[in-house]
Coordinates of N, CA and C (backbone and C1' of nucleotides) in Angstrom, one line a residue:
Chain A
M1 N 0.8 -1.2 0.0 CA 0.0 0.0 0.0 C 0.9 1.3 0.0
A2 N 0.5 2.2 -0.8 CA 1.3 3.4 -1.0 C 0.6 4.7 -0.4
Y3 N 1.3 5.7 -0.2 CA 0.8 7.0 0.3 C 1.1 8.1 -0.7
W4 N 0.2 9.1 -0.7 CA 0.3 10.1 -1.7 C 0.0 11.5 -1.0
L5 N 0.2 12.5 -1.8 CA -0.3 13.8 -1.4 C -0.9 14.4 -2.7
M6 N -2.1 14.9 -2.6 CA -2.8 15.4 -3.8 C -3.3 16.9 -3.5
K7 N -2.9 17.7 -4.4 CA -3.1 19.2 -4.2 C -4.4 19.6 -5.0
S8 N -5.1 20.5 -4.3 CA -6.2 21.2 -5.0 C -6.4 22.5 -4.4
E9 N -6.9 23.4 -5.3 CA -7.2 24.8 -4.8 C -8.6 24.8 -4.3
P10 N -8.7 25.2 -3.0 CA -10.1 25.2 -2.4 C -11.1 26.1 -3.1
S11 N -10.6 27.1 -3.8 CA -11.5 28.0 -4.6 C -12.0 27.2 -5.8
V12 N -11.4 26.2 -6.2 CA -11.8 25.4 -7.4 C -12.6 24.1 -6.9
S13 N -11.9 23.3 -6.1 CA -12.5 22.1 -5.5 C -11.8 21.7 -4.3
G14 N -12.2 22.2 -3.1 CA -11.6 21.9 -1.9 C -12.2 20.7 -1.2
I15 N -11.7 20.5 0.0 CA -12.2 19.3 0.8 C -13.7 19.4 1.1
E16 N -14.2 20.6 1.3 CA -15.6 20.8 1.6 C -16.4 20.3 0.4
H17 N -15.9 20.5 -0.8 CA -16.6 20.0 -2.0 C -16.7 18.5 -2.0
L18 N -15.6 17.8 -1.6 CA -15.6 16.4 -1.6 C -16.6 15.9 -0.5
K19 N -16.6 16.6 0.6 CA -17.4 16.2 1.8 C -18.9 16.2 1.4
A20 N -19.2 17.2 0.5 CA -20.6 17.4 0.1 C -21.1 16.4 -1.0
M21 N -20.2 15.6 -1.5 CA -20.6 14.7 -2.6 C -21.2 13.5 -2.0
P22 N -22.1 12.8 -2.8 CA -22.7 11.6 -2.4 C -21.6 10.6 -2.0
K23 N -21.8 9.9 -0.9 CA -20.7 9.0 -0.3 C -19.4 9.7 -0.1
Q24 N -19.4 11.0 -0.2 CA -18.1 11.8 0.0 C -17.0 11.3 -0.9
R25 N -17.5 11.0 -2.2 CA -16.7 10.4 -3.2 C -16.7 11.1 -4.5
D26 N -15.6 11.2 -5.1 CA -15.5 12.0 -6.4 C -14.3 11.5 -7.2
H27 N -14.3 11.9 -8.5 CA -13.1 11.6 -9.3 C -12.2 12.9 -9.2
W28 N -10.9 12.6 -9.3 CA -9.9 13.7 -9.2 C -9.6 14.2 -10.6
E29 N -10.3 15.2 -11.0 CA -10.2 15.5 -12.4 C -9.3 16.7 -12.7
G30 N -9.0 16.9 -13.9 CA -8.3 18.1 -14.3 C -6.8 18.1 -14.3
V31 N -6.2 16.9 -13.9 CA -4.7 16.9 -13.9 C -4.2 16.9 -15.3
R32 N -3.4 17.9 -15.6 CA -2.9 18.0 -17.0 C -1.3 18.1 -16.9
N33 N -0.8 17.2 -16.2 CA 0.7 17.1 -16.1 C 1.1 15.7 -16.2
Y34 N 2.1 15.4 -17.1 CA 2.3 14.0 -17.4 C 2.9 13.2 -16.2
Q35 N 3.7 13.8 -15.4 CA 4.2 13.0 -14.2 C 3.1 12.6 -13.3
A36 N 2.2 13.6 -13.0 CA 1.1 13.3 -12.1 C 0.1 12.3 -12.8
R37 N -0.1 12.5 -14.1 CA -0.9 11.5 -14.9 C -0.4 10.1 -14.8
N38 N 0.9 10.0 -14.9 CA 1.5 8.6 -14.8 C 1.3 8.0 -13.5
M39 N 1.3 8.8 -12.4 CA 1.1 8.2 -11.1 C -0.4 7.7 -11.0
M40 N -1.3 8.5 -11.5 CA -2.7 8.1 -11.4 C -3.0 6.9 -12.3
R41 N -2.4 6.9 -13.5 CA -2.7 5.9 -14.4 C -2.0 4.5 -14.0
D42 N -0.8 4.6 -13.5 CA 0.0 3.4 -13.4 C 0.3 2.9 -11.9
Q43 N 0.2 3.9 -11.0 CA 0.7 3.5 -9.7 C -0.3 3.5 -8.6
M44 N -1.3 4.4 -8.7 CA -2.2 4.5 -7.5 C -3.1 3.3 -7.5
K45 N -3.3 2.6 -6.4 CA -4.1 1.4 -6.2 C -5.2 1.6 -5.2
I46 N -6.2 0.8 -5.4 CA -7.3 0.9 -4.4 C -6.8 0.6 -3.0
G47 N -7.2 1.4 -2.1 CA -6.7 1.2 -0.7 C -5.6 2.1 -0.4
D48 N -4.9 2.7 -1.4 CA -3.9 3.7 -1.1 C -4.5 4.9 -0.4
L49 N -3.7 5.5 0.5 CA -4.2 6.7 1.1 C -3.5 8.0 0.7
A50 N -4.1 9.1 0.7 CA -3.5 10.4 0.3 C -3.9 11.5 1.2
F51 N -2.9 12.4 1.4 CA -3.3 13.6 2.1 C -3.9 14.6 1.1
F52 N -5.0 15.2 1.5 CA -5.7 16.3 0.7 C -5.0 17.6 1.1
Y53 N -4.4 18.2 0.1 CA -3.6 19.5 0.3 C -4.3 20.7 -0.3
H54 N -4.5 21.7 0.4 CA -5.1 22.9 -0.1 C -3.9 23.9 -0.6
S55 N -3.9 24.2 -1.8 CA -2.9 25.2 -2.3 C -3.5 26.5 -2.8
N56 N -2.6 27.5 -3.0 CA -3.0 28.7 -3.5 C -4.2 29.3 -2.7
C57 N -4.0 29.4 -1.4 CA -5.1 29.9 -0.5 C -4.4 30.5 0.7
P58 N -5.2 31.2 1.6 CA -4.6 31.9 2.7 C -3.7 31.1 3.6
V59 N -4.1 29.8 3.9 CA -3.3 28.9 4.7 C -3.1 27.6 4.0
P60 N -2.1 27.5 3.1 CA -1.9 26.3 2.4 C -1.5 25.2 3.4
G61 N -1.9 24.0 3.1 CA -1.5 22.9 4.0 C -2.4 21.7 3.8
I62 N -2.2 20.6 4.7 CA -2.9 19.4 4.6 C -4.2 19.5 5.4
V63 N -5.3 19.2 4.8 CA -6.6 19.4 5.5 C -7.4 18.1 5.7
G64 N -6.8 16.9 5.2 CA -7.5 15.7 5.5 C -6.9 14.5 4.8
V65 N -7.6 13.4 4.9 CA -7.1 12.1 4.3 C -8.1 11.6 3.4
I66 N -7.7 11.1 2.2 CA -8.6 10.5 1.3 C -8.1 9.1 0.9
E67 N -9.0 8.3 0.4 CA -8.6 6.9 0.0 C -8.9 6.7 -1.4
I68 N -8.0 6.0 -2.1 CA -8.2 5.7 -3.5 C -9.2 4.6 -3.6
V69 N -10.4 4.8 -4.3 CA -11.4 3.8 -4.3 C -11.7 3.3 -5.8
K70 N -11.1 4.0 -6.7 CA -11.1 3.4 -8.1 C -9.8 3.8 -8.8
E71 N -9.2 2.8 -9.5 CA -7.9 3.1 -10.1 C -8.1 3.8 -11.4
G72 N -7.0 4.2 -12.0 CA -6.9 5.1 -13.1 C -7.8 4.7 -14.3
Y73 N -8.5 5.7 -14.8 CA -9.3 5.5 -16.0 C -9.4 6.9 -16.8
P74 N -9.7 6.9 -18.1 CA -9.6 8.1 -18.8 C -10.5 9.2 -18.3
D75 N -9.9 10.4 -18.3 CA -10.6 11.6 -17.8 C -11.7 12.0 -18.8
P76 N -13.0 11.8 -18.5 CA -14.0 12.1 -19.5 C -14.0 13.6 -19.9
K77 N -13.6 14.5 -19.0 CA -13.6 15.9 -19.3 C -12.7 16.3 -20.4
A78 N -11.7 15.4 -20.7 CA -10.8 15.7 -21.7 C -11.4 15.6 -23.1
F79 N -12.6 14.9 -23.2 CA -13.3 14.7 -24.4 C -14.5 15.7 -24.6
D80 N -14.8 16.5 -23.6 CA -16.0 17.3 -23.5 C -15.6 18.7 -23.9
P81 N -16.0 19.2 -25.1 CA -15.6 20.5 -25.6 C -16.2 21.6 -24.8
Q82 N -17.2 21.3 -24.0 CA -17.8 22.3 -23.1 C -16.9 22.5 -21.8
S83 N -16.1 21.6 -21.5 CA -15.3 21.6 -20.3 C -14.1 22.4 -20.4
K84 N -13.7 23.0 -19.3 CA -12.4 23.8 -19.3 C -11.2 22.8 -19.4
Y85 N -11.5 21.5 -19.1 CA -10.4 20.5 -19.1 C -10.4 19.8 -20.5
F86 N -11.1 20.3 -21.4 CA -11.1 19.7 -22.8 C -9.7 19.8 -23.4
D87 N -9.3 18.7 -24.0 CA -8.1 18.7 -24.7 C -8.3 18.0 -26.1
S88 N -8.3 18.9 -27.1 CA -8.6 18.4 -28.5 C -7.6 17.3 -28.9
K89 N -6.4 17.3 -28.3 CA -5.4 16.3 -28.7 C -5.5 15.0 -28.0
S90 N -6.5 14.9 -27.1 CA -6.7 13.6 -26.4 C -7.7 12.8 -27.2
D91 N -7.3 11.7 -27.7 CA -8.1 10.8 -28.5 C -8.7 9.7 -27.7
P92 N -10.0 9.5 -27.7 CA -10.7 8.5 -26.9 C -10.1 7.1 -27.2
E93 N -9.5 6.9 -28.4 CA -8.9 5.6 -28.6 C -7.5 5.5 -27.9
N94 N -7.0 6.6 -27.6 CA -5.7 6.6 -26.9 C -5.6 7.8 -26.0
P95 N -6.4 7.7 -24.9 CA -6.6 8.9 -24.0 C -5.3 9.4 -23.4
R96 N -5.2 10.7 -23.3 CA -4.1 11.3 -22.8 C -4.1 11.6 -21.3
W97 N -5.3 11.8 -20.8 CA -5.4 12.2 -19.4 C -6.3 11.2 -18.6
F98 N -5.9 11.0 -17.3 CA -6.5 10.0 -16.5 C -7.0 10.6 -15.1
V99 N -8.0 9.9 -14.5 CA -8.4 10.3 -13.2 C -8.4 9.0 -12.3
V100 N -8.4 9.2 -11.0 CA -8.8 8.2 -10.1 C -10.0 8.7 -9.3
D101 N -10.7 7.7 -8.6 CA -11.8 8.1 -7.7 C -11.2 8.1 -6.3
V102 N -11.6 9.1 -5.5 CA -11.2 9.2 -4.1 C -12.4 9.3 -3.2
Q103 N -12.3 8.9 -2.0 CA -13.3 9.0 -1.0 C -12.7 9.6 0.3
L104 N -13.5 10.6 0.8 CA -13.0 11.2 2.0 C -12.9 10.2 3.2
Q105 N -11.8 10.2 3.8 CA -11.6 9.3 5.0 C -11.6 10.1 6.3
K106 N -11.0 11.3 6.3 CA -10.9 12.1 7.5 C -10.7 13.5 7.1
M107 N -11.5 14.4 7.6 CA -11.3 15.8 7.5 C -10.8 16.4 8.8
F108 N -9.6 17.0 8.8 CA -9.1 17.5 10.1 C -9.8 18.7 10.6
D109 N -9.9 18.8 11.9 CA -10.5 20.0 12.6 C -9.7 21.2 12.2
E110 N -8.4 21.1 12.2 CA -7.5 22.2 11.8 C -6.5 21.8 10.8
V111 N -6.2 22.7 9.9 CA -5.2 22.5 8.8 C -3.8 22.2 9.4
I112 N -3.1 21.3 8.9 CA -1.6 21.2 9.2 C -0.9 22.0 8.1
S113 N -0.5 23.2 8.5 CA -0.1 24.2 7.5 C 1.2 23.9 6.9
L114 N 1.5 24.4 5.7 CA 2.7 24.3 5.1 C 3.9 24.8 6.0
Q115 N 3.5 25.9 6.7 CA 4.5 26.5 7.6 C 4.9 25.5 8.7
E116 N 3.9 24.8 9.3 CA 4.2 23.8 10.3 C 5.0 22.6 9.7
L117 N 4.7 22.2 8.5 CA 5.4 21.1 7.8 C 6.8 21.5 7.6
R118 N 7.1 22.7 7.2 CA 8.4 23.2 7.0 C 9.2 23.2 8.3
A119 N 8.6 23.4 9.4 CA 9.3 23.5 10.7 C 9.8 22.2 11.1
Q120 N 9.3 21.1 10.6 CA 9.7 19.7 11.0 C 10.9 19.3 10.2
H121 N 12.0 19.3 10.8 CA 13.3 19.0 10.1 C 13.3 17.6 9.5
V122 N 12.6 16.6 10.2 CA 12.6 15.3 9.7 C 11.8 15.2 8.3
L123 N 11.0 16.2 8.0 CA 10.3 16.2 6.8 C 11.0 17.0 5.7
A124 N 12.2 17.4 5.9 CA 12.9 18.3 5.0 C 13.0 17.7 3.6
D125 N 13.0 16.4 3.4 CA 13.1 15.8 2.1 C 11.8 15.5 1.4
M126 N 10.7 15.8 2.1 CA 9.4 15.6 1.6 C 9.3 16.3 0.3
W127 N 8.7 15.6 -0.7 CA 8.6 16.2 -2.1 C 8.0 17.6 -2.1
I128 N 6.9 17.7 -1.4 CA 6.1 18.9 -1.4 C 6.9 20.1 -0.9
L129 N 7.9 19.8 0.0 CA 8.7 20.8 0.6 C 9.9 21.2 -0.1
R130 N 10.2 20.5 -1.2 CA 11.4 20.8 -2.0 C 11.2 22.0 -2.8
R131 N 12.3 22.7 -3.0 CA 12.3 24.0 -3.6 C 11.7 23.9 -5.0
G132 N 10.8 24.7 -5.4 CA 10.3 24.8 -6.7 C 9.3 23.6 -7.0
S133 N 8.9 22.9 -6.0 CA 8.0 21.8 -6.2 C 6.6 22.3 -6.6
R134 N 6.1 21.8 -7.7 CA 4.8 22.2 -8.2 C 3.9 21.1 -8.5
L135 N 4.5 19.9 -8.5 CA 3.7 18.7 -8.9 C 2.5 18.5 -8.1
S136 N 1.3 18.3 -8.7 CA 0.1 18.3 -8.0 C -0.2 16.9 -7.3
I137 N 0.5 15.9 -7.7 CA 0.4 14.6 -7.0 C 1.8 14.1 -6.8
T138 N 2.1 13.8 -5.5 CA 3.4 13.4 -5.2 C 3.3 12.2 -4.2
P139 N 4.3 11.3 -4.3 CA 4.4 10.2 -3.3 C 4.8 10.7 -2.0
V140 N 4.3 10.0 -0.9 CA 4.7 10.3 0.5 C 5.3 9.0 1.0
T141 N 6.4 9.1 1.7 CA 6.9 7.8 2.3 C 6.1 7.4 3.5
A142 N 6.3 6.1 3.9 CA 5.5 5.6 5.1 C 6.0 6.4 6.3
A143 N 7.3 6.7 6.4 CA 7.8 7.5 7.6 C 7.2 8.9 7.6
E144 N 7.1 9.5 6.5 CA 6.5 10.9 6.4 C 5.1 10.8 6.8
W145 N 4.4 9.8 6.3 CA 3.0 9.6 6.6 C 2.7 9.5 8.1
K146 N 3.5 8.6 8.7 CA 3.3 8.3 10.1 C 3.5 9.6 11.0
Y147 N 4.6 10.3 10.6 CA 5.0 11.5 11.3 C 3.9 12.6 11.2
I148 N 3.3 12.7 10.0 CA 2.3 13.8 9.8 C 1.0 13.4 10.5
I149 N 0.7 12.1 10.5 CA -0.5 11.7 11.2 C -0.5 12.0 12.6
K150 N 0.7 12.0 13.2 CA 0.8 12.3 14.6 C 0.7 13.8 14.9
M151 N 0.8 14.6 13.8 CA 0.7 16.1 14.0 C -0.8 16.5 14.0
I152 N -1.7 15.6 13.7 CA -3.1 16.0 13.7 C -3.5 16.5 15.1
K153 N -4.2 17.6 15.1 CA -4.6 18.2 16.3 C -6.0 17.6 16.6
S154 N -6.2 17.1 17.8 CA -7.6 16.5 18.1 C -8.5 17.5 18.8
Chain B
dG1 P 16.4 13.7 -29.2 O5' 17.2 14.6 -30.3 C5' 18.6 14.7 -30.3 C4' 19.0 16.2 -30.2 C3' 18.7 16.8 -28.8 O3' 19.8 17.7 -28.5 C1' 17.6 18.0 -30.5
dC2 P 20.1 18.3 -27.2 O5' 20.0 19.9 -27.6 C5' 20.7 20.4 -28.7 C4' 20.4 21.8 -28.9 C3' 20.2 22.7 -27.6 O3' 20.9 23.9 -27.8 C1' 18.3 22.8 -28.9
dC3 P 21.3 24.8 -26.6 O5' 20.1 25.9 -26.5 C5' 19.8 26.6 -27.7 C4' 18.5 27.4 -27.5 C3' 18.3 27.8 -26.1 O3' 17.7 29.1 -26.1 C1' 16.5 26.6 -26.7
dA4 P 18.4 30.4 -25.4 O5' 17.5 31.6 -26.0 C5' 17.2 31.6 -27.4 C4' 15.7 32.0 -27.6 C3' 15.2 33.0 -26.6 O3' 14.3 33.9 -27.3 C1' 13.9 31.0 -26.4
dA5 P 13.7 35.2 -26.5 O5' 12.2 34.8 -26.5 C5' 11.5 34.3 -27.7 C4' 10.2 33.8 -27.3 C3' 9.4 34.7 -26.3 O3' 8.1 34.9 -26.9 C1' 9.5 32.5 -25.5
dC6 P 7.1 36.0 -26.2 O5' 6.1 35.0 -25.5 C5' 5.6 33.9 -26.2 C4' 5.0 32.9 -25.2 C3' 4.1 33.5 -24.1 O3' 2.8 33.0 -24.3 C1' 5.5 31.8 -23.3
dG7 P 1.6 33.5 -23.4 O5' 1.4 32.3 -22.4 C5' 1.1 31.0 -23.0 C4' 1.0 30.0 -21.9 C3' 0.1 30.5 -20.7 O3' -0.8 29.4 -20.4 C1' 2.2 29.9 -19.9
dT8 P -1.8 29.6 -19.1 O5' -1.0 28.8 -17.9 C5' -0.6 27.5 -18.2 C4' 0.0 26.9 -16.8 C3' -0.9 27.2 -15.6 O3' -1.0 26.0 -14.9 C1' 1.3 28.0 -15.2
dT9 P -2.0 25.8 -13.6 O5' -0.9 25.8 -12.5 C5' 0.2 24.9 -12.5 C4' 1.1 25.2 -11.4 C3' 0.4 25.3 -10.0 O3' 1.0 24.4 -9.1 C1' 1.9 27.2 -10.4
dG10 P 0.3 24.0 -7.8 O5' 0.8 25.1 -6.8 C5' 2.2 25.2 -6.5 C4' 2.4 26.5 -5.7 C3' 1.3 26.8 -4.6 O3' 2.0 27.1 -3.5 C1' 1.7 28.6 -5.9
dG11 P 1.3 26.9 -2.0 O5' 2.4 27.6 -1.2 C5' 3.8 27.4 -1.4 C4' 4.6 28.6 -1.3 C3' 4.3 29.4 0.0 O3' 5.5 29.9 0.6 C1' 4.0 30.8 -1.9
dC12 P 5.6 30.3 2.1 O5' 5.5 31.9 2.0 C5' 6.5 32.6 1.3 C4' 6.0 34.0 1.0 C3' 5.2 34.7 2.1 O3' 6.1 35.4 2.9 C1' 4.4 35.2 -0.1
Chain C
dG1 P -4.0 42.4 -9.3 O5' -2.5 42.8 -9.2 C5' -2.2 43.8 -8.2 C4' -0.8 43.6 -7.9 C3' 0.1 43.2 -9.1 O3' 1.4 43.8 -8.9 C1' 0.2 41.5 -7.5
dC2 P 2.5 43.7 -10.0 O5' 3.5 42.8 -9.3 C5' 4.0 43.1 -8.0 C4' 5.0 42.1 -7.5 C3' 6.0 41.7 -8.6 O3' 7.3 41.8 -8.1 C1' 4.9 39.8 -7.7
dC3 P 8.5 41.7 -9.1 O5' 8.9 40.2 -9.0 C5' 9.2 39.6 -7.8 C4' 9.3 38.1 -8.0 C3' 10.1 37.7 -9.2 O3' 10.9 36.6 -9.0 C1' 8.0 36.6 -9.2
dA4 P 12.4 36.6 -9.3 O5' 12.9 35.2 -8.7 C5' 12.5 34.8 -7.4 C4' 12.2 33.4 -7.4 C3' 13.1 32.5 -8.3 O3' 13.4 31.3 -7.6 C1' 10.8 32.2 -9.0
dA5 P 14.4 30.3 -8.1 O5' 13.5 29.2 -8.7 C5' 12.6 28.5 -7.8 C4' 11.7 27.6 -8.6 C3' 12.5 26.7 -9.6 O3' 12.0 25.4 -9.5 C1' 10.7 27.9 -10.7
dC6 P 12.9 24.2 -9.9 O5' 12.0 23.4 -10.9 C5' 11.3 24.2 -11.8 C4' 10.0 23.6 -12.1 C3' 10.1 22.7 -13.3 O3' 9.1 21.6 -13.2 C1' 8.9 24.7 -13.9
dG7 P 9.2 20.4 -14.3 O5' 8.2 20.9 -15.4 C5' 6.8 21.0 -15.0 C4' 6.0 21.3 -16.2 C3' 6.3 20.5 -17.4 O3' 5.0 20.1 -18.0 C1' 6.6 22.7 -18.0
dT8 P 5.0 19.3 -19.4 O5' 4.8 20.4 -20.4 C5' 3.7 21.3 -20.3 C4' 3.6 22.2 -21.5 C3' 3.7 21.4 -22.9 O3' 2.6 21.9 -23.7 C1' 5.3 23.2 -22.8
dT9 P 2.4 21.3 -25.1 O5' 2.9 22.5 -26.1 C5' 2.6 23.8 -25.8 C4' 3.3 24.7 -26.8 C3' 3.4 24.2 -28.2 O3' 2.9 25.2 -29.0 C1' 5.5 24.8 -27.4
dG10 P 2.5 24.9 -30.6 O5' 3.8 25.5 -31.3 C5' 4.2 26.8 -31.1 C4' 5.5 27.0 -31.8 C3' 5.7 26.3 -33.1 O3' 6.4 27.1 -34.0 C1' 7.4 25.5 -31.7
dG11 P 6.2 27.1 -35.5 O5' 7.4 27.9 -36.0 C5' 7.8 29.1 -35.3 C4' 9.3 29.2 -35.3 C3' 10.0 28.9 -36.6 O3' 11.0 29.9 -36.8 C1' 10.8 27.5 -34.9
dC12 P 11.6 30.1 -38.3 O5' 12.9 29.2 -38.3 C5' 14.0 29.6 -37.4 C4' 15.0 28.4 -37.3 C3' 15.3 27.6 -38.5 O3' 16.4 28.3 -39.2 C1' 15.1 26.2 -36.6

DNA sequence: GCCAACGTTGGC
DNA sequence: GCCAACGTTGGC
């Protein structure tokens, strides 16, 4: 079983949006980066857990835990000309973009902020904390996962 | 294949 | 809004 961190902008689709969905479940749409695509298409497995990260907002940080409940399949929005995620170069016969389905497992009472994460020296090598890191889906090690889980404020 | 120009991300 | 760091595009 693997661990991940998945970024989303709360103004576009934050954890509250997922919480409001039927069964608190939704597909993770709109990823248009090949590295992140490859992870969704090839590596994410049912039962994997991911941190839900809010980016580009007043207090960026980890706001909850989600579980992968359906493995990679073509992103339907890439074929929908009405969608902002439409990609004319994505051929249904050979899809370019993929999604996974996720389900909310835990929403934290308080955000574990980027600032707090940066203050933990043991997390210095974490992907999200590396300089210039922009990738929207990144792997998390088991050690990082365990450490961050202990930072949840109850 | 190189690389300049451009677009995007995302913290601050 | 600024801007550093990346990723993508397209001419050559």
